[in-house]
């Protein structure tokens, strides 16, 4: 009897792990397949991988209809391009200004900009956006904010 109870608890544990993994795969949104799904707002990052981004951060990302992106990575402004390969969102090379802010800000900014370079898809659900790598892993999570005029 103890063996059966232990087995049931073990199976419930595995089911819980599977549920958490599947929950991370989607935000209940739809795949982003066109610029119109991205350009109506600016995007404030809330998570970089598993790491939460401070709410008072001045980081943001904006998409333009002409295939350009721009924003603030915490210390430096950045710019670049994006395109759709079929229905897959891909960023081009991303450049940035080069002010030194010191650690850990510099390392964090590098990680954020590298994450953008690895984007191979996105999901949007209302005010939330998730940028994903080719394997479907969440790279950066965002929430919508009002567009920022430079």
PDB file of C-alpha atoms in Angstrom:
ATOM      1  CA  UNK A   1       0.000   0.000   0.000  1.00  0.00           C
ATOM      2  CA  UNK A   2       2.825   2.410   0.875  1.00  0.00           C
ATOM      3  CA  UNK A   3       4.369   1.767  -2.528  1.00  0.00           C
ATOM      4  CA  UNK A   4       1.144   2.656  -4.323  1.00  0.00           C
ATOM      5  CA  UNK A   5       0.754   5.886  -2.341  1.00  0.00           C
ATOM      6  CA  UNK A   6       4.373   6.828  -3.018  1.00  0.00           C
ATOM      7  CA  UNK A   7       3.872   6.102  -6.717  1.00  0.00           C
ATOM      8  CA  UNK A   8       0.752   8.315  -6.843  1.00  0.00           C
ATOM      9  CA  UNK A   9       2.572  11.196  -5.145  1.00  0.00           C
ATOM     10  CA  UNK A  10       5.504  10.778  -7.529  1.00  0.00           C
ATOM     11  CA  UNK A  11       3.158  10.900 -10.549  1.00  0.00           C
ATOM     12  CA  UNK A  12       1.446  14.014  -9.183  1.00  0.00           C
ATOM     13  CA  UNK A  13       4.869  15.604  -8.718  1.00  0.00           C
ATOM     14  CA  UNK A  14       5.788  14.865 -12.358  1.00  0.00           C
ATOM     15  CA  UNK A  15       2.444  16.226 -13.542  1.00  0.00           C
ATOM     16  CA  UNK A  16       3.108  19.433 -11.597  1.00  0.00           C
ATOM     17  CA  UNK A  17       6.505  19.845 -13.260  1.00  0.00           C
ATOM     18  CA  UNK A  18       4.950  19.297 -16.686  1.00  0.00           C
ATOM     19  CA  UNK A  19       2.218  21.848 -15.941  1.00  0.00           C
ATOM     20  CA  UNK A  20       4.738  24.509 -14.869  1.00  0.00           C
ATOM     21  CA  UNK A  21       6.824  23.872 -18.008  1.00  0.00           C
ATOM     22  CA  UNK A  22       3.803  24.070 -20.307  1.00  0.00           C
ATOM     23  CA  UNK A  23       2.496  27.180 -18.550  1.00  0.00           C
ATOM     24  CA  UNK A  24       5.758  28.971 -19.386  1.00  0.00           C
ATOM     25  CA  UNK A  25       5.400  28.137 -23.076  1.00  0.00           C
ATOM     26  CA  UNK A  26       2.487  30.496 -23.627  1.00  0.00           C
ATOM     27  CA  UNK A  27       0.909  33.601 -22.203  1.00  0.00           C
ATOM     28  CA  UNK A  28      -2.430  32.657 -23.639  1.00  0.00           C
ATOM     29  CA  UNK A  29      -1.757  34.892 -26.602  1.00  0.00           C
ATOM     30  CA  UNK A  30      -1.291  34.509 -30.299  1.00  0.00           C
ATOM     31  CA  UNK A  31       1.933  34.329 -32.286  1.00  0.00           C
ATOM     32  CA  UNK A  32       3.128  37.702 -33.555  1.00  0.00           C
ATOM     33  CA  UNK A  33       3.230  37.572 -37.351  1.00  0.00           C
ATOM     34  CA  UNK A  34       3.121  41.223 -38.449  1.00  0.00           C
ATOM     35  CA  UNK A  35       4.449  44.643 -37.408  1.00  0.00           C
ATOM     36  CA  UNK A  36       0.935  45.885 -36.636  1.00  0.00           C
ATOM     37  CA  UNK A  37       0.876  43.579 -33.595  1.00  0.00           C
ATOM     38  CA  UNK A  38       3.932  45.350 -32.135  1.00  0.00           C
ATOM     39  CA  UNK A  39       3.888  49.022 -33.106  1.00  0.00           C
ATOM     40  CA  UNK A  40       0.848  50.358 -31.241  1.00  0.00           C
ATOM     41  CA  UNK A  41       2.685  50.616 -27.891  1.00  0.00           C
ATOM     42  CA  UNK A  42       6.152  50.605 -26.368  1.00  0.00           C
ATOM     43  CA  UNK A  43       7.268  47.513 -24.469  1.00  0.00           C
ATOM     44  CA  UNK A  44       8.738  47.581 -20.976  1.00  0.00           C
ATOM     45  CA  UNK A  45      10.681  44.423 -20.092  1.00  0.00           C
ATOM     46  CA  UNK A  46       9.579  42.679 -16.910  1.00  0.00           C
ATOM     47  CA  UNK A  47      11.762  39.553 -17.052  1.00  0.00           C
ATOM     48  CA  UNK A  48      15.023  38.631 -18.752  1.00  0.00           C
ATOM     49  CA  UNK A  49      14.987  34.845 -18.765  1.00  0.00           C
ATOM     50  CA  UNK A  50      14.180  33.913 -15.173  1.00  0.00           C
ATOM     51  CA  UNK A  51      15.374  37.229 -13.722  1.00  0.00           C
ATOM     52  CA  UNK A  52      12.871  39.940 -12.806  1.00  0.00           C
ATOM     53  CA  UNK A  53      13.611  43.453 -14.051  1.00  0.00           C
ATOM     54  CA  UNK A  54      13.095  46.274 -11.570  1.00  0.00           C
ATOM     55  CA  UNK A  55       9.809  48.055 -12.103  1.00  0.00           C
ATOM     56  CA  UNK A  56      11.466  51.495 -11.985  1.00  0.00           C
ATOM     57  CA  UNK A  57      13.890  50.567 -14.776  1.00  0.00           C
ATOM     58  CA  UNK A  58      13.942  52.978 -17.714  1.00  0.00           C
ATOM     59  CA  UNK A  59      14.304  50.092 -20.171  1.00  0.00           C
ATOM     60  CA  UNK A  60      11.928  49.883 -23.135  1.00  0.00           C
ATOM     61  CA  UNK A  61      11.613  48.580 -26.683  1.00  0.00           C
ATOM     62  CA  UNK A  62       9.675  50.145 -29.542  1.00  0.00           C
ATOM     63  CA  UNK A  63       8.947  48.731 -32.973  1.00  0.00           C
ATOM     64  CA  UNK A  64       8.329  50.971 -35.991  1.00  0.00           C
ATOM     65  CA  UNK A  65       6.264  49.933 -39.018  1.00  0.00           C
ATOM     66  CA  UNK A  66       9.314  50.263 -41.274  1.00  0.00           C
ATOM     67  CA  UNK A  67      11.254  47.415 -39.632  1.00  0.00           C
ATOM     68  CA  UNK A  68      13.257  49.439 -37.122  1.00  0.00           C
ATOM     69  CA  UNK A  69      13.502  49.042 -33.371  1.00  0.00           C
ATOM     70  CA  UNK A  70      14.806  51.390 -30.736  1.00  0.00           C
ATOM     71  CA  UNK A  71      14.814  51.743 -27.019  1.00  0.00           C
ATOM     72  CA  UNK A  72      16.764  52.023 -23.811  1.00  0.00           C
ATOM     73  CA  UNK A  73      18.665  49.058 -22.366  1.00  0.00           C
ATOM     74  CA  UNK A  74      19.084  50.478 -18.864  1.00  0.00           C
ATOM     75  CA  UNK A  75      22.281  52.415 -19.430  1.00  0.00           C
ATOM     76  CA  UNK A  76      22.489  52.952 -23.196  1.00  0.00           C
ATOM     77  CA  UNK A  77      20.080  53.623 -26.021  1.00  0.00           C
ATOM     78  CA  UNK A  78      19.926  50.933 -28.676  1.00  0.00           C
ATOM     79  CA  UNK A  79      18.686  50.621 -32.245  1.00  0.00           C
ATOM     80  CA  UNK A  80      18.420  48.040 -34.963  1.00  0.00           C
ATOM     81  CA  UNK A  81      16.056  46.291 -37.281  1.00  0.00           C
ATOM     82  CA  UNK A  82      13.592  43.452 -37.312  1.00  0.00           C
ATOM     83  CA  UNK A  83      11.817  41.445 -39.956  1.00  0.00           C
ATOM     84  CA  UNK A  84       9.465  38.555 -40.387  1.00  0.00           C
ATOM     85  CA  UNK A  85      10.724  35.420 -42.090  1.00  0.00           C
ATOM     86  CA  UNK A  86       7.354  34.000 -42.980  1.00  0.00           C
ATOM     87  CA  UNK A  87       5.626  34.239 -39.619  1.00  0.00           C
ATOM     88  CA  UNK A  88       8.831  34.202 -37.537  1.00  0.00           C
ATOM     89  CA  UNK A  89      10.036  37.425 -35.887  1.00  0.00           C
ATOM     90  CA  UNK A  90      13.806  37.941 -36.238  1.00  0.00           C
ATOM     91  CA  UNK A  91      15.923  40.870 -35.074  1.00  0.00           C
ATOM     92  CA  UNK A  92      18.815  42.144 -37.164  1.00  0.00           C
ATOM     93  CA  UNK A  93      22.034  43.479 -35.713  1.00  0.00           C
ATOM     94  CA  UNK A  94      21.456  45.671 -32.678  1.00  0.00           C
ATOM     95  CA  UNK A  95      23.741  48.628 -32.005  1.00  0.00           C
ATOM     96  CA  UNK A  96      23.964  50.781 -28.904  1.00  0.00           C
ATOM     97  CA  UNK A  97      25.591  53.886 -27.525  1.00  0.00           C
ATOM     98  CA  UNK A  98      28.610  53.110 -25.339  1.00  0.00           C
ATOM     99  CA  UNK A  99      28.276  54.847 -21.992  1.00  0.00           C
ATOM    100  CA  UNK A 100      29.835  52.849 -19.180  1.00  0.00           C
ATOM    101  CA  UNK A 101      27.578  52.443 -16.185  1.00  0.00           C
ATOM    102  CA  UNK A 102      29.612  49.929 -14.203  1.00  0.00           C
ATOM    103  CA  UNK A 103      28.664  46.509 -12.962  1.00  0.00           C
ATOM    104  CA  UNK A 104      26.214  44.888 -12.729  1.00  0.00           C
ATOM    105  CA  UNK A 105      24.384  47.246 -15.136  1.00  0.00           C
ATOM    106  CA  UNK A 106      26.865  46.715 -17.986  1.00  0.00           C
ATOM    107  CA  UNK A 107      26.632  42.897 -17.838  1.00  0.00           C
ATOM    108  CA  UNK A 108      22.851  43.006 -17.564  1.00  0.00           C
ATOM    109  CA  UNK A 109      22.600  45.281 -20.592  1.00  0.00           C
ATOM    110  CA  UNK A 110      24.831  42.972 -22.646  1.00  0.00           C
ATOM    111  CA  UNK A 111      22.620  40.006 -21.698  1.00  0.00           C
ATOM    112  CA  UNK A 112      19.485  41.902 -22.725  1.00  0.00           C
ATOM    113  CA  UNK A 113      20.892  42.938 -26.109  1.00  0.00           C
ATOM    114  CA  UNK A 114      22.176  39.391 -26.747  1.00  0.00           C
ATOM    115  CA  UNK A 115      18.715  38.045 -25.949  1.00  0.00           C
ATOM    116  CA  UNK A 116      17.251  40.313 -28.641  1.00  0.00           C
ATOM    117  CA  UNK A 117      19.728  38.894 -31.160  1.00  0.00           C
ATOM    118  CA  UNK A 118      18.464  35.362 -30.383  1.00  0.00           C
ATOM    119  CA  UNK A 119      14.758  36.092 -30.935  1.00  0.00           C
ATOM    120  CA  UNK A 120      13.040  33.718 -33.336  1.00  0.00           C
ATOM    121  CA  UNK A 121       9.418  34.338 -32.443  1.00  0.00           C
ATOM    122  CA  UNK A 122       6.975  36.158 -30.200  1.00  0.00           C
ATOM    123  CA  UNK A 123       3.557  35.794 -28.588  1.00  0.00           C
ATOM    124  CA  UNK A 124       1.256  38.653 -27.661  1.00  0.00           C
ATOM    125  CA  UNK A 125      -1.724  38.644 -25.328  1.00  0.00           C
ATOM    126  CA  UNK A 126      -3.237  42.106 -24.917  1.00  0.00           C
ATOM    127  CA  UNK A 127      -0.709  44.059 -22.831  1.00  0.00           C
ATOM    128  CA  UNK A 128       1.893  41.271 -22.640  1.00  0.00           C
ATOM    129  CA  UNK A 129       4.599  40.222 -25.088  1.00  0.00           C
ATOM    130  CA  UNK A 130       7.053  37.325 -24.894  1.00  0.00           C
ATOM    131  CA  UNK A 131      10.078  37.117 -27.188  1.00  0.00           C
ATOM    132  CA  UNK A 132      11.257  33.522 -27.708  1.00  0.00           C
ATOM    133  CA  UNK A 133      14.280  31.707 -29.065  1.00  0.00           C
ATOM    134  CA  UNK A 134      14.145  29.034 -31.795  1.00  0.00           C
ATOM    135  CA  UNK A 135      13.349  26.361 -29.212  1.00  0.00           C
ATOM    136  CA  UNK A 136      10.372  28.300 -27.832  1.00  0.00           C
ATOM    137  CA  UNK A 137      12.078  29.338 -24.576  1.00  0.00           C
ATOM    138  CA  UNK A 138      11.073  32.748 -23.232  1.00  0.00           C
ATOM    139  CA  UNK A 139      13.995  35.165 -23.582  1.00  0.00           C
ATOM    140  CA  UNK A 140      12.360  38.443 -22.551  1.00  0.00           C
ATOM    141  CA  UNK A 141       8.879  39.218 -21.218  1.00  0.00           C
ATOM    142  CA  UNK A 142       7.322  42.658 -21.613  1.00  0.00           C
ATOM    143  CA  UNK A 143       4.295  44.646 -20.627  1.00  0.00           C
ATOM    144  CA  UNK A 144       2.825  47.379 -22.812  1.00  0.00           C
ATOM    145  CA  UNK A 145       3.341  51.051 -21.978  1.00  0.00           C
ATOM    146  CA  UNK A 146       2.539  54.258 -23.832  1.00  0.00           C
ATOM    147  CA  UNK A 147       4.800  54.887 -26.833  1.00  0.00           C
ATOM    148  CA  UNK A 148       7.796  57.076 -26.011  1.00  0.00           C
ATOM    149  CA  UNK A 149       8.612  60.082 -28.187  1.00  0.00           C
ATOM    150  CA  UNK A 150      12.314  60.741 -28.501  1.00  0.00           C
TER     151      UNK A 150
END
